[in-house]
Coordinates of C-alpha atoms and ligand atoms in Angstrom, one line a residue:
Chain A
M189 CA 86.7 154.4 132.6
T190 CA 88.5 151.1 133.7
A191 CA 92.4 150.0 132.7
G192 CA 93.1 149.6 129.9
L193 CA 95.0 145.7 129.9
R194 CA 97.9 147.5 128.8
T195 CA 98.3 150.1 131.2
E196 CA 98.4 147.2 134.6
S197 CA 102.2 146.7 135.2
R198 CA 101.6 148.0 138.7
P199 CA 102.4 145.3 141.6
F200 CA 99.4 143.5 142.8
N201 CA 98.6 143.3 146.0
R202 CA 99.1 139.9 147.2
V203 CA 97.3 139.3 149.7
G204 CA 95.4 135.3 149.9
M205 CA 96.6 135.1 146.3
K206 CA 98.1 132.1 145.8
R207 CA 97.5 129.9 142.1
I208 CA 98.6 132.1 139.0
G209 CA 96.6 130.9 136.4
I210 CA 98.7 130.8 132.5
T211 CA 96.5 130.5 129.6
T212 CA 99.6 129.0 128.1
T213 CA 103.5 128.5 128.5
V214 CA 104.9 131.9 130.2
P215 CA 108.2 132.4 132.1
S216 CA 106.7 130.5 134.8
E217 CA 110.4 131.1 136.8
F218 CA 108.8 134.8 138.0
I219 CA 105.7 132.5 138.7
F220 CA 107.6 130.3 141.4
A221 CA 109.7 132.6 143.3
A222 CA 107.7 134.5 144.2
G223 CA 106.9 131.8 146.0
L224 CA 103.5 131.2 143.7
A225 CA 101.4 128.9 141.9
P226 CA 101.1 128.2 138.2
V227 CA 98.5 127.3 137.0
D228 CA 97.6 125.9 133.0
L229 CA 94.2 127.2 132.6
N230 CA 94.0 124.7 129.7
N231 CA 95.3 121.9 131.7
I232 CA 92.9 121.8 134.7
F233 CA 90.5 122.2 132.0
V234 CA 90.7 118.7 130.4
T235 CA 91.4 116.7 133.0
D236 CA 88.9 117.5 134.6
I237 CA 86.5 114.9 135.0
N238 CA 83.4 117.8 134.5
S239 CA 85.7 119.2 131.2
S240 CA 82.0 119.4 129.4
G241 CA 80.4 121.1 131.6
F242 CA 83.3 123.6 131.8
I243 CA 82.0 124.8 128.1
E244 CA 78.5 124.7 129.0
L245 CA 79.1 127.0 131.1
A246 CA 81.1 129.8 129.1
E247 CA 78.3 128.9 125.8
T248 CA 75.6 129.4 128.6
E249 CA 77.6 132.4 129.2
G250 CA 77.1 133.2 125.7
L251 CA 80.3 132.7 124.3
P252 CA 79.2 131.5 120.9
R253 CA 79.3 127.9 120.1
A254 CA 81.4 127.7 116.9
S255 CA 84.6 129.5 118.5
C256 CA 87.3 127.3 120.1
G257 CA 87.1 124.7 122.7
W258 CA 90.2 125.7 124.4
I259 CA 89.7 129.0 125.1
K260 CA 85.9 127.9 126.3
G261 CA 87.4 125.8 128.9
M262 CA 89.5 128.2 130.2
Y263 CA 86.4 130.5 130.9
G264 CA 85.0 128.2 132.9
A265 CA 88.2 126.7 134.8
A266 CA 88.9 130.7 135.1
R267 CA 85.4 130.7 136.5
A268 CA 85.1 127.8 138.8
G269 CA 87.2 129.4 141.1
M270 CA 90.1 127.5 140.8
V271 CA 93.1 130.3 140.3
D272 CA 93.5 134.0 142.3
A273 CA 94.8 136.1 139.5
I274 CA 95.9 135.1 135.3
V275 CA 99.1 135.9 133.4
A276 CA 97.7 136.0 130.7
V277 CA 99.6 135.5 127.1
S278 CA 98.0 138.9 124.2
D279 CA 100.5 138.3 121.8
G280 CA 101.8 134.9 121.1
D281 CA 99.1 132.8 121.3
C282 CA 95.6 134.2 119.3
S283 CA 93.3 136.8 119.5
H284 CA 90.8 134.4 120.7
T285 CA 92.6 133.8 124.0
R286 CA 93.1 138.5 124.5
T287 CA 88.8 138.3 123.9
L288 CA 89.0 135.8 126.4
L289 CA 91.2 137.7 128.6
E290 CA 89.2 140.8 128.9
I291 CA 85.8 139.0 129.3
I292 CA 87.8 137.6 133.0
Q293 CA 89.1 140.8 133.9
S294 CA 85.7 142.5 133.7
E295 CA 84.3 140.1 135.6
G296 CA 86.5 140.9 138.3
M297 CA 89.7 138.3 137.8
P298 CA 93.7 140.2 138.6
L299 CA 95.4 140.1 135.7
I300 CA 98.6 140.8 133.4
P301 CA 98.6 140.5 130.0
F302 CA 102.0 138.8 128.7
A303 CA 103.4 139.3 125.0
Y304 CA 105.9 137.1 122.9
P305 CA 107.1 139.9 120.3
Y306 CA 106.6 139.1 117.1
D307 CA 109.5 139.3 115.7
R308 CA 111.7 138.1 118.6
D309 CA 113.0 142.0 119.8
H310 CA 115.4 140.9 122.9
S311 CA 114.6 144.1 124.8
L312 CA 110.8 143.6 124.4
L313 CA 111.0 140.7 125.7
R314 CA 112.7 141.2 128.7
K315 CA 110.4 144.3 128.9
Q316 CA 108.1 142.5 129.5
M317 CA 109.9 140.0 131.6
E318 CA 110.5 142.6 134.0
K319 CA 107.2 143.8 133.8
L320 CA 106.1 140.9 135.0
A321 CA 108.4 140.9 137.7
A322 CA 107.7 143.5 138.4
W323 CA 103.6 142.4 139.1
V324 CA 105.1 139.1 141.4
G325 CA 107.5 141.7 143.0
V326 CA 110.5 139.7 142.3
S327 CA 113.9 140.4 140.1
M328 CA 115.4 139.0 137.0
E329 CA 117.7 137.4 139.1
D330 CA 115.9 136.0 141.6
A331 CA 113.4 134.7 138.2
E332 CA 117.2 133.3 135.8
K333 CA 118.1 130.9 139.5
W334 CA 114.1 129.0 139.2
M335 CA 115.7 128.9 135.6
N336 CA 118.3 126.3 136.7
R337 CA 115.9 124.9 139.4
L338 CA 113.7 124.4 136.3
D339 CA 115.9 122.8 133.9
S340 CA 116.7 120.0 136.0
I341 CA 112.9 118.9 136.1
R342 CA 113.1 119.7 132.5
S343 CA 116.5 117.6 131.3
K344 CA 113.6 114.8 133.2
L345 CA 111.5 115.9 130.3
W346 CA 113.9 115.5 127.4
E347 CA 115.2 112.5 128.4
I348 CA 111.3 111.4 129.3
D349 CA 111.2 112.3 125.8
R350 CA 114.6 110.5 124.5
L351 CA 112.9 107.2 125.4
T352 CA 110.0 108.2 123.1
W353 CA 111.4 108.5 120.3
E354 CA 114.5 106.8 120.8
E355 CA 114.6 103.8 123.2
N356 CA 110.7 103.2 122.3
R357 CA 109.6 102.9 125.7
V358 CA 107.1 105.3 126.1
T359 CA 103.9 105.4 124.6
G360 CA 102.6 109.1 122.8
F361 CA 100.4 109.9 125.2
E362 CA 102.5 109.3 128.3
N363 CA 105.0 111.8 126.4
H364 CA 101.7 114.7 125.8
L365 CA 100.7 114.8 129.4
L366 CA 104.0 114.7 130.4
L367 CA 105.6 117.5 128.8
V368 CA 102.5 119.2 128.8
N369 CA 102.7 119.8 132.0
G370 CA 106.2 121.9 131.8
S371 CA 104.1 124.8 131.3
D372 CA 103.3 125.0 135.0
M373 CA 105.5 121.6 136.8
E374 CA 101.9 121.3 137.6
G375 CA 102.3 123.7 140.0
D376 CA 104.4 122.5 142.8
P377 CA 108.4 121.0 141.3
D378 CA 109.1 119.0 143.8
R379 CA 106.3 116.9 143.5
F380 CA 106.4 117.0 139.2
E381 CA 110.1 115.9 139.8
E382 CA 109.5 113.5 141.7
K383 CA 106.7 111.5 139.2
C384 CA 108.7 112.6 136.3
G385 CA 111.9 110.7 138.8
R386 CA 109.3 107.6 139.2
F387 CA 108.2 107.4 135.7
L388 CA 112.0 107.5 134.4
E389 CA 112.7 104.7 136.8
E390 CA 110.0 102.7 135.7
A391 CA 109.9 103.2 131.8
R392 CA 113.8 103.1 131.3
Q393 CA 112.8 98.7 132.6
R394 CA 110.0 98.5 130.3
P395 CA 110.4 95.8 127.1
A396 CA 111.0 98.1 123.6
L397 CA 107.3 98.9 122.6
P398 CA 106.0 96.8 119.2
Q399 CA 104.2 99.8 117.1
Q400 CA 105.7 99.7 113.3
L401 CA 104.9 103.0 112.2
R402 CA 106.5 106.4 114.5
L403 CA 104.3 109.7 113.5
A404 CA 104.9 112.9 114.6
F405 CA 101.3 114.9 116.1
I406 CA 102.4 118.7 115.7
G407 CA 99.6 121.6 116.0
V408 CA 98.5 122.5 119.9
P409 CA 97.8 119.4 122.1
P410 CA 95.1 117.6 121.2
I411 CA 91.4 118.3 123.0
I412 CA 90.2 114.5 122.4
G413 CA 91.1 112.3 125.2
D414 CA 91.8 109.1 123.0
L415 CA 93.3 109.9 120.3
Y416 CA 96.9 108.4 121.1
E417 CA 95.5 105.1 121.8
F418 CA 93.4 104.6 119.5
I419 CA 96.6 105.3 117.2
E420 CA 98.3 102.5 119.3
T421 CA 96.1 100.1 118.0
L422 CA 96.6 101.0 114.4
N423 CA 100.4 99.9 114.5
A424 CA 101.8 103.4 114.8
R425 CA 102.9 105.3 117.8
V426 CA 103.2 109.1 117.8
V427 CA 106.9 109.2 118.7
F428 CA 107.4 113.3 119.1
N429 CA 104.7 115.8 120.1
E430 CA 106.1 119.1 119.0
V431 CA 104.5 122.1 120.8
Q432 CA 104.1 119.8 124.1
R433 CA 108.4 119.4 123.7
Q434 CA 108.5 122.9 123.0
F435 CA 106.6 123.6 126.8
T436 CA 110.0 121.7 128.2
L437 CA 112.1 124.7 126.9
P438 CA 114.4 122.5 124.5
F439 CA 116.5 125.1 123.4
R440 CA 119.5 125.8 126.1
S441 CA 120.8 129.4 126.4
D442 CA 121.8 130.6 130.4
D443 CA 120.2 134.3 129.4
I444 CA 115.9 133.8 130.2
V445 CA 114.9 136.0 127.3
E446 CA 117.0 134.1 125.1
R447 CA 115.6 130.9 126.0
Y448 CA 112.0 132.4 125.4
L449 CA 112.5 133.9 121.9
L450 CA 114.1 130.1 121.4
Y451 CA 110.9 128.8 122.8
T452 CA 109.2 128.5 119.1
Y453 CA 105.6 128.2 119.1
P454 CA 104.2 132.4 120.3
Y455 CA 106.5 133.0 117.3
D456 CA 106.4 133.0 113.6
V457 CA 105.5 129.1 112.0
F458 CA 109.1 129.6 110.2
S459 CA 110.5 128.3 112.9
R460 CA 108.3 125.6 113.9
I461 CA 109.3 124.6 110.4
R462 CA 112.4 124.2 110.9
D463 CA 112.2 122.2 114.1
I464 CA 109.9 120.0 112.9
K465 CA 111.1 118.7 110.0
E466 CA 114.7 118.5 112.0
E467 CA 112.5 116.3 114.6
I468 CA 111.1 114.0 111.1
A469 CA 115.1 113.3 110.1
K470 CA 116.4 112.6 113.9
R471 CA 113.2 110.3 114.6
D472 CA 112.8 108.7 111.6
I473 CA 108.9 110.0 111.4
H474 CA 106.7 108.1 109.1
G475 CA 104.0 110.6 109.0
V476 CA 102.7 113.5 110.5
I477 CA 99.0 113.8 111.7
H478 CA 98.3 118.4 112.5
Y479 CA 95.9 118.6 115.1
V480 CA 94.1 121.4 114.6
Q481 CA 91.3 122.8 116.3
S482 CA 87.9 123.6 115.1
F483 CA 87.3 127.4 114.8
C484 CA 91.4 128.0 115.2
H485 CA 92.7 130.5 113.3
R486 CA 95.8 128.4 113.6
Q487 CA 94.4 126.1 111.1
M488 CA 95.2 128.6 108.4
E489 CA 99.0 127.3 109.3
D490 CA 98.3 123.5 107.5
V491 CA 98.6 124.6 104.1
M492 CA 102.3 125.6 105.4
F493 CA 102.7 122.6 106.8
R494 CA 101.8 120.7 103.1
K495 CA 104.1 123.1 102.0
H496 CA 107.6 122.9 103.2
L497 CA 107.4 119.8 105.0
G498 CA 108.9 117.9 102.1
N499 CA 107.5 114.6 100.9
I500 CA 106.7 112.9 104.0
P501 CA 103.4 111.6 104.1
F502 CA 100.6 114.2 106.4
L503 CA 97.3 114.0 107.5
T504 CA 95.0 117.0 108.9
V505 CA 93.1 116.0 111.9
E506 CA 90.4 118.7 113.6
G507 CA 89.1 118.3 117.2
D508 CA 86.4 120.6 118.3
A509 CA 85.4 119.7 121.8
P510 CA 86.5 117.1 124.8
Q511 CA 85.3 113.7 123.7
K512 CA 85.9 110.0 121.9
L513 CA 87.0 110.5 119.2
D514 CA 84.2 110.6 116.0
A515 CA 83.9 107.6 113.5
R516 CA 85.2 109.8 110.5
T517 CA 88.6 110.4 112.7
K518 CA 88.9 107.3 113.2
L519 CA 88.3 106.7 110.1
R520 CA 90.7 108.2 108.6
L521 CA 93.2 107.8 110.9
E522 CA 93.1 104.2 110.3
S523 CA 93.2 104.9 106.3
F524 CA 96.3 106.9 107.0
C525 CA 98.4 105.0 109.0
E526 CA 96.8 101.8 106.8
M527 CA 98.8 103.6 103.9
L528 CA 102.1 103.9 106.0
S529 CA 101.8 99.6 106.8
L530 CA 101.4 99.3 102.9
K531 CA 103.7 101.8 101.6
I532 CA 106.9 100.7 104.3
S533 CA 105.7 96.8 103.3
A534 CA 106.2 97.6 99.0
L535 CA 108.5 100.5 99.1
G536 CA 111.0 100.2 102.4
R537 CA 109.9 103.3 103.9
P538 CA 106.7 106.0 102.9
G539 CA 107.4 109.2 101.4
C540 CA 110.5 108.1 99.0
Chain B
M544 CA 89.9 76.8 95.8
L545 CA 87.4 78.0 97.3
N546 CA 86.4 81.9 95.5
A547 CA 87.3 85.3 97.0
L548 CA 84.7 87.2 98.2
G549 CA 84.6 91.4 98.3
I550 CA 81.8 92.9 101.2
D551 CA 80.9 97.2 100.8
V552 CA 79.0 98.4 103.1
G553 CA 77.7 101.0 101.7
S554 CA 75.2 104.2 103.5
R555 CA 72.6 102.9 101.0
Y556 CA 73.5 99.8 99.7
V557 CA 75.7 96.9 100.8
K558 CA 77.9 95.4 97.5
F559 CA 79.0 92.0 96.9
A560 CA 81.8 91.1 94.3
R561 CA 83.0 87.7 93.5
F562 CA 85.3 86.4 90.5
E563 CA 84.3 84.0 88.3
D564 CA 86.2 83.1 85.2
G565 CA 87.9 85.7 85.6
R566 CA 85.6 88.2 86.0
A567 CA 83.8 90.4 88.2
V568 CA 80.8 89.0 89.4
M569 CA 78.4 91.6 91.2
D570 CA 75.4 92.0 93.5
K571 CA 74.2 94.6 95.7
V572 CA 71.3 94.1 99.1
D573 CA 70.0 97.3 100.6
T574 CA 72.3 98.0 103.7
V575 CA 69.0 98.1 106.5
M576 CA 67.8 94.8 105.0
F577 CA 71.2 93.5 105.6
Y578 CA 71.7 94.0 108.8
R579 CA 67.7 93.1 109.8
R580 CA 67.9 89.6 108.2
C581 CA 71.8 89.2 108.8
R582 CA 72.2 90.4 112.6
A583 CA 73.5 87.0 114.2
V584 CA 72.7 85.8 117.5
S585 CA 76.5 86.0 119.0
G586 CA 76.9 89.1 117.5
G587 CA 78.7 90.2 114.2
V588 CA 76.2 90.0 111.0
D589 CA 76.5 86.4 109.0
I590 CA 76.1 86.1 105.3
R591 CA 74.9 83.4 105.2
R592 CA 71.6 85.0 106.4
L593 CA 71.1 86.0 102.7
E594 CA 69.4 83.5 100.2
Q595 CA 72.2 83.9 97.9
F596 CA 74.9 82.9 100.3
A597 CA 73.1 80.8 102.0
Q598 CA 75.0 77.8 100.3
S599 CA 77.8 79.3 99.3
S600 CA 81.3 79.6 101.3
F601 CA 84.6 81.4 100.9
G602 CA 88.3 81.0 100.8
R603 CA 88.2 84.4 102.2
I604 CA 86.2 87.5 102.9
V605 CA 87.6 90.6 102.9
A606 CA 85.0 93.9 103.7
T607 CA 85.4 97.3 103.3
G608 CA 82.7 99.7 104.6
Y609 CA 83.1 103.3 107.7
G610 CA 85.5 102.2 109.7
R611 CA 86.7 99.1 111.0
H612 CA 84.6 99.2 113.5
N613 CA 81.6 99.5 112.3
V614 CA 82.2 96.5 109.5
R615 CA 81.5 93.4 111.6
I616 CA 81.0 90.2 109.0
Q617 CA 81.9 87.2 110.4
G618 CA 84.7 86.1 108.9
A619 CA 85.9 88.6 107.4
E620 CA 89.1 90.8 107.3
V621 CA 88.4 94.6 106.6
I622 CA 90.4 97.0 105.1
S623 CA 89.7 101.0 104.8
E624 CA 87.6 102.2 102.4
I625 CA 90.8 104.3 100.5
R626 CA 92.4 101.0 99.9
A627 CA 89.0 99.0 99.1
H628 CA 88.8 101.6 95.9
A629 CA 92.0 102.7 94.9
E630 CA 92.6 98.6 94.4
G631 CA 89.2 98.5 92.8
A632 CA 90.4 101.6 90.4
R633 CA 93.6 100.0 89.5
Y634 CA 91.9 96.9 88.6
Q635 CA 89.4 98.3 86.4
T636 CA 91.2 100.8 84.8
G637 CA 94.3 99.1 84.9
L638 CA 96.3 102.1 85.5
L639 CA 99.5 101.8 88.3
D640 CA 99.1 106.4 88.6
F641 CA 95.8 108.2 88.9
T642 CA 93.4 110.1 91.5
L643 CA 90.6 108.9 92.6
I644 CA 87.2 110.5 92.5
D645 CA 85.3 108.4 94.7
L646 CA 81.7 110.1 94.7
G647 CA 79.8 108.0 96.9
G648 CA 76.5 108.6 98.7
Q649 CA 77.4 110.3 101.7
D650 CA 81.1 111.3 101.6
T651 CA 83.7 112.4 98.5
K652 CA 86.9 110.8 98.7
A653 CA 89.9 112.4 96.9
I654 CA 93.0 109.6 96.2
R655 CA 96.4 109.2 95.0
V656 CA 97.7 106.7 93.7
R657 CA 101.1 106.5 92.3
D658 CA 103.5 103.2 91.5
G659 CA 99.9 101.0 92.3
L660 CA 100.0 102.1 95.6
V661 CA 98.1 105.3 98.0
D662 CA 99.7 107.9 98.3
D663 CA 97.8 111.1 100.1
F664 CA 94.1 110.6 100.6
L665 CA 91.6 113.4 101.1
M666 CA 87.7 112.4 102.7
N667 CA 87.6 116.4 103.8
D668 CA 83.7 116.6 104.6
K669 CA 82.2 116.0 108.3
C670 CA 79.0 115.8 106.4
A671 CA 77.1 114.9 102.7
A672 CA 77.2 118.4 101.5
G673 CA 77.9 117.8 97.6
S674 CA 77.1 114.0 97.9
G675 CA 74.9 111.7 96.1
R676 CA 72.2 112.2 99.2
Y677 CA 71.9 115.8 97.4
L678 CA 71.6 115.3 94.4
E679 CA 69.2 112.0 95.9
N680 CA 66.9 115.3 97.7
I681 CA 67.4 117.5 94.6
A682 CA 66.2 114.7 92.0
R683 CA 63.3 113.6 94.9
M684 CA 62.0 117.3 95.9
L685 CA 61.4 117.8 91.3
G686 CA 59.6 114.8 91.6
I687 CA 61.9 113.4 88.7
T688 CA 64.5 110.2 89.1
V689 CA 68.4 110.5 89.6
E690 CA 69.1 109.8 86.7
E691 CA 66.7 111.9 85.1
L692 CA 68.2 114.6 86.6
A693 CA 71.8 113.7 85.8
G694 CA 71.0 114.0 81.9
Y695 CA 71.2 118.2 82.6
C696 CA 73.9 120.1 81.4
H697 CA 73.1 123.0 79.4
N698 CA 72.0 126.5 81.1
P699 CA 72.9 125.8 84.7
A700 CA 71.0 127.9 87.8
K701 CA 73.7 129.1 90.1
L702 CA 73.4 127.3 93.4
S703 CA 76.3 127.1 95.6
V704 CA 74.7 125.3 98.9
T705 CA 75.3 122.2 98.6
C706 CA 74.2 120.4 101.8
A707 CA 72.1 117.6 101.2
I708 CA 69.6 119.3 104.2
F709 CA 69.4 123.0 103.0
G710 CA 70.6 122.7 99.3
E711 CA 66.7 122.4 98.8
S712 CA 65.3 126.1 100.4
E713 CA 67.5 127.0 98.1
V714 CA 66.4 124.5 95.4
I715 CA 62.4 125.8 96.0
G716 CA 63.9 129.7 96.2
K717 CA 64.9 129.2 92.5
L718 CA 61.7 127.6 91.6
A719 CA 59.4 130.7 92.7
E720 CA 62.0 132.9 91.1
G721 CA 60.6 130.5 87.9
V722 CA 63.9 129.5 86.9
E723 CA 63.6 125.8 85.0
I724 CA 63.7 122.8 85.8
E725 CA 66.5 121.9 83.1
S726 CA 68.7 125.0 84.6
I727 CA 67.9 123.6 88.2
C728 CA 68.7 120.0 87.6
A729 CA 72.0 121.3 85.6
G730 CA 73.2 124.0 88.8
A731 CA 72.5 120.6 90.5
N732 CA 75.2 118.8 89.0
L733 CA 77.0 121.3 88.4
S734 CA 77.0 122.5 92.5
V735 CA 78.6 118.7 93.3
A736 CA 81.0 119.2 89.9
S737 CA 82.8 122.2 91.7
R738 CA 82.4 121.4 94.7
V739 CA 84.5 117.9 93.3
S740 CA 86.8 120.1 91.4
A741 CA 88.4 121.4 94.3
L742 CA 89.2 118.4 95.7
M743 CA 91.1 117.4 92.1
K744 CA 92.9 120.5 92.8
R745 CA 94.7 119.3 95.8
F746 CA 95.9 115.6 93.4
V747 CA 96.6 117.2 89.9
S748 CA 97.5 114.4 87.9
S749 CA 97.0 113.8 84.3
T750 CA 94.6 111.0 84.7
Y751 CA 91.3 111.0 87.3
V752 CA 89.3 108.0 88.0
V753 CA 86.0 108.7 89.1
T754 CA 83.8 106.1 91.1
G755 CA 81.0 105.9 93.0
G756 CA 77.2 105.9 92.5
V757 CA 77.6 110.1 91.4
A758 CA 79.4 109.0 88.6
R759 CA 76.9 107.4 87.1
N760 CA 75.3 110.8 86.5
G761 CA 76.9 111.9 83.2
A762 CA 76.3 116.0 83.4
V763 CA 78.7 116.0 86.4
T764 CA 81.3 114.0 85.6
K765 CA 81.5 116.2 82.4
F766 CA 81.4 119.3 84.0
L767 CA 84.2 117.3 86.2
A768 CA 86.5 116.7 82.7
E769 CA 85.9 121.0 81.8
R770 CA 87.4 121.8 84.9
C771 CA 90.7 119.9 85.3
E772 CA 93.5 119.3 82.8
G773 CA 93.6 115.9 83.2
R774 CA 91.2 113.1 81.1
V775 CA 88.2 111.9 83.7
L776 CA 87.1 108.5 83.0
V777 CA 84.5 106.4 84.3
P778 CA 85.1 102.5 85.5
E779 CA 83.0 99.9 84.1
H780 CA 81.4 99.2 87.1
P781 CA 81.9 102.6 89.5
A782 CA 79.4 101.7 92.7
F783 CA 81.0 98.4 93.0
N784 CA 84.5 99.9 93.1
G785 CA 85.1 99.3 96.8
A786 CA 83.2 96.0 96.5
I787 CA 85.8 94.6 94.3
G788 CA 88.7 96.0 95.5
A789 CA 87.9 93.9 98.2
A790 CA 87.6 91.2 96.1
I791 CA 91.0 91.4 94.8
T792 CA 92.5 91.9 98.5
A793 CA 90.3 88.3 98.9
Q794 CA 91.9 87.1 96.0
T795 CA 95.3 87.8 96.6
Q796 CA 97.5 89.1 99.9
E797 CA 100.2 90.2 97.3
T798 CA 100.5 94.0 95.5
V799 CA 98.0 92.9 91.8
F800 CA 98.2 94.4 88.7
H801 CA 95.4 93.0 87.1
T802 CA 94.1 94.1 83.8
V803 CA 91.2 92.1 82.9
G804 CA 87.5 93.8 83.3
E805 CA 86.3 96.1 80.1
P806 CA 88.3 98.8 79.1
A807 CA 87.4 101.9 80.9
K808 CA 84.9 104.5 79.3
E809 CA 86.8 108.2 78.8
A810 CA 84.3 110.4 80.0
D811 CA 82.4 113.4 76.6
R812 CA 83.5 116.5 77.4
A813 CA 81.7 117.3 75.1
P814 CA 77.8 115.5 74.8
Ligands
SF4_1599 S1 93.7 126.4 119.8 FE1 94.0 128.4 118.7 S2 92.1 129.9 118.6 FE2 92.2 127.7 120.8 S3 93.1 128.6 121.9 FE3 94.6 127.8 121.3 S4 95.4 129.3 120.2 FE4 93.7 130.5 120.3

């Protein structure tokens, strides 16, 4: 009988290992502390020029056509030999990920599950972290030191975010691209920090961007590449990327466990709603775009957002594979932005 | 002052509207023919290649259709279908607060208009399910006209698939079971209305304005009226609503609250 996912807790044999795949944000401090490099499988997949090849590979292996594109892409990335082992979020992301882990594990990939406790139980999350620490052979204190190191990079990402909404110098796509990498720091903290530093220097010198409409982008990061670019042709700009910002762990605490309890994405939708509402007010947002992934259970969260985000204009956009925007989605985005512009010119601001 | 022209490039027809002596004058041409005849050498589409516009010159042309980038008419400004339809319905009904249901050939839209402005909209079907195309296909299969199909509302057969393609096999199944054609027609009308009423519930209103080619289907509007609390209005020119909205926008950039035009007809609750 093969060992079940939950029983994996012994230190793994690190010989020859370097790159640890992750399926969403996990406490990467532990991985870095062990001298390993976390690599977000989503990022590898979606930035690869052959990203649709990853999906084809997954479908050839029998993953259903009607299943999440991110899952198929991560499967392809894992199969492409880009990582040596995987820390996989088994609770707090989705059941599709859990099945993906089982498939990958059955194909011989060393793997450790990481579970975010739904009820935000401090001791349970601590236990998960201790298990992860033991697996990679480091202590909690080692990881805490790394938290400080990573926070110096995160503070650059927070500044990039501030320049996006407060000074209007950073595009929605740049914000997305840099913040989303908060999950793995591109596998190389020094290089990534330098990159963020260079970006900040350059962005601070820019003139303010001209777009009048300020949009929030909530939901999982979009799989469609040209979404942001297209929006910016419509006199609009994304000034808030909800989940990408969460990947930068925006809420401070000296306790590493607490830090990952404040991170909203893997828990209930209510804390996300609170966070989104605060940011909508702070960032003076005119409209919300909820991105949903085809075949993702999170599509159902749409109901909650529409109900609880108040009177703000709201558009749901669905994406499936890493392709360009389809004509219909373009049409809906155009109509949405046009509606917001007309409301602003008639009423001063939409939603009132 | 030169005339303003509104153009709505639809999947079946390209519709034109302009105003003469305060009344809307309308015209339409087949979409494929329109593109064939009007494709300009310099790229885009030149409407002066159409006989009726050969000698015309317009002060301003506003076009709408499936996506900004799909409507490349020379000399025309483009607005979204959502805005065009909202403007058209506002002009045709004289109302400022309503929910507009546009039942087109390929898709269905719901638009909530408040104080004369688009407040929210939904276009949630990626396919032609439940659209005019579905009803056309059913009518063609049954060897009757769409107008005839629109006359049936009694004893509707239970049809659950409104897909423009797969709906046909369900109808064949019903025929094989010996279900009356009248019942199948009523069932097709009802299934479109049921699908649309789900959209209406998202934007509850005391008034629903129904436009698009399918709005001429009395059975569908009757079923819709039965499924909602508010009144259901069909304006005088439901199929030209988008073109009229574009013409209104072309005529004046300001927000206008015209009430010219024939009063809208209220759909019968009981035929
Ligand atoms: S998009 Fe949804 S289904 Fe896909 S991996 Fe993320 S949470 Fe799971």
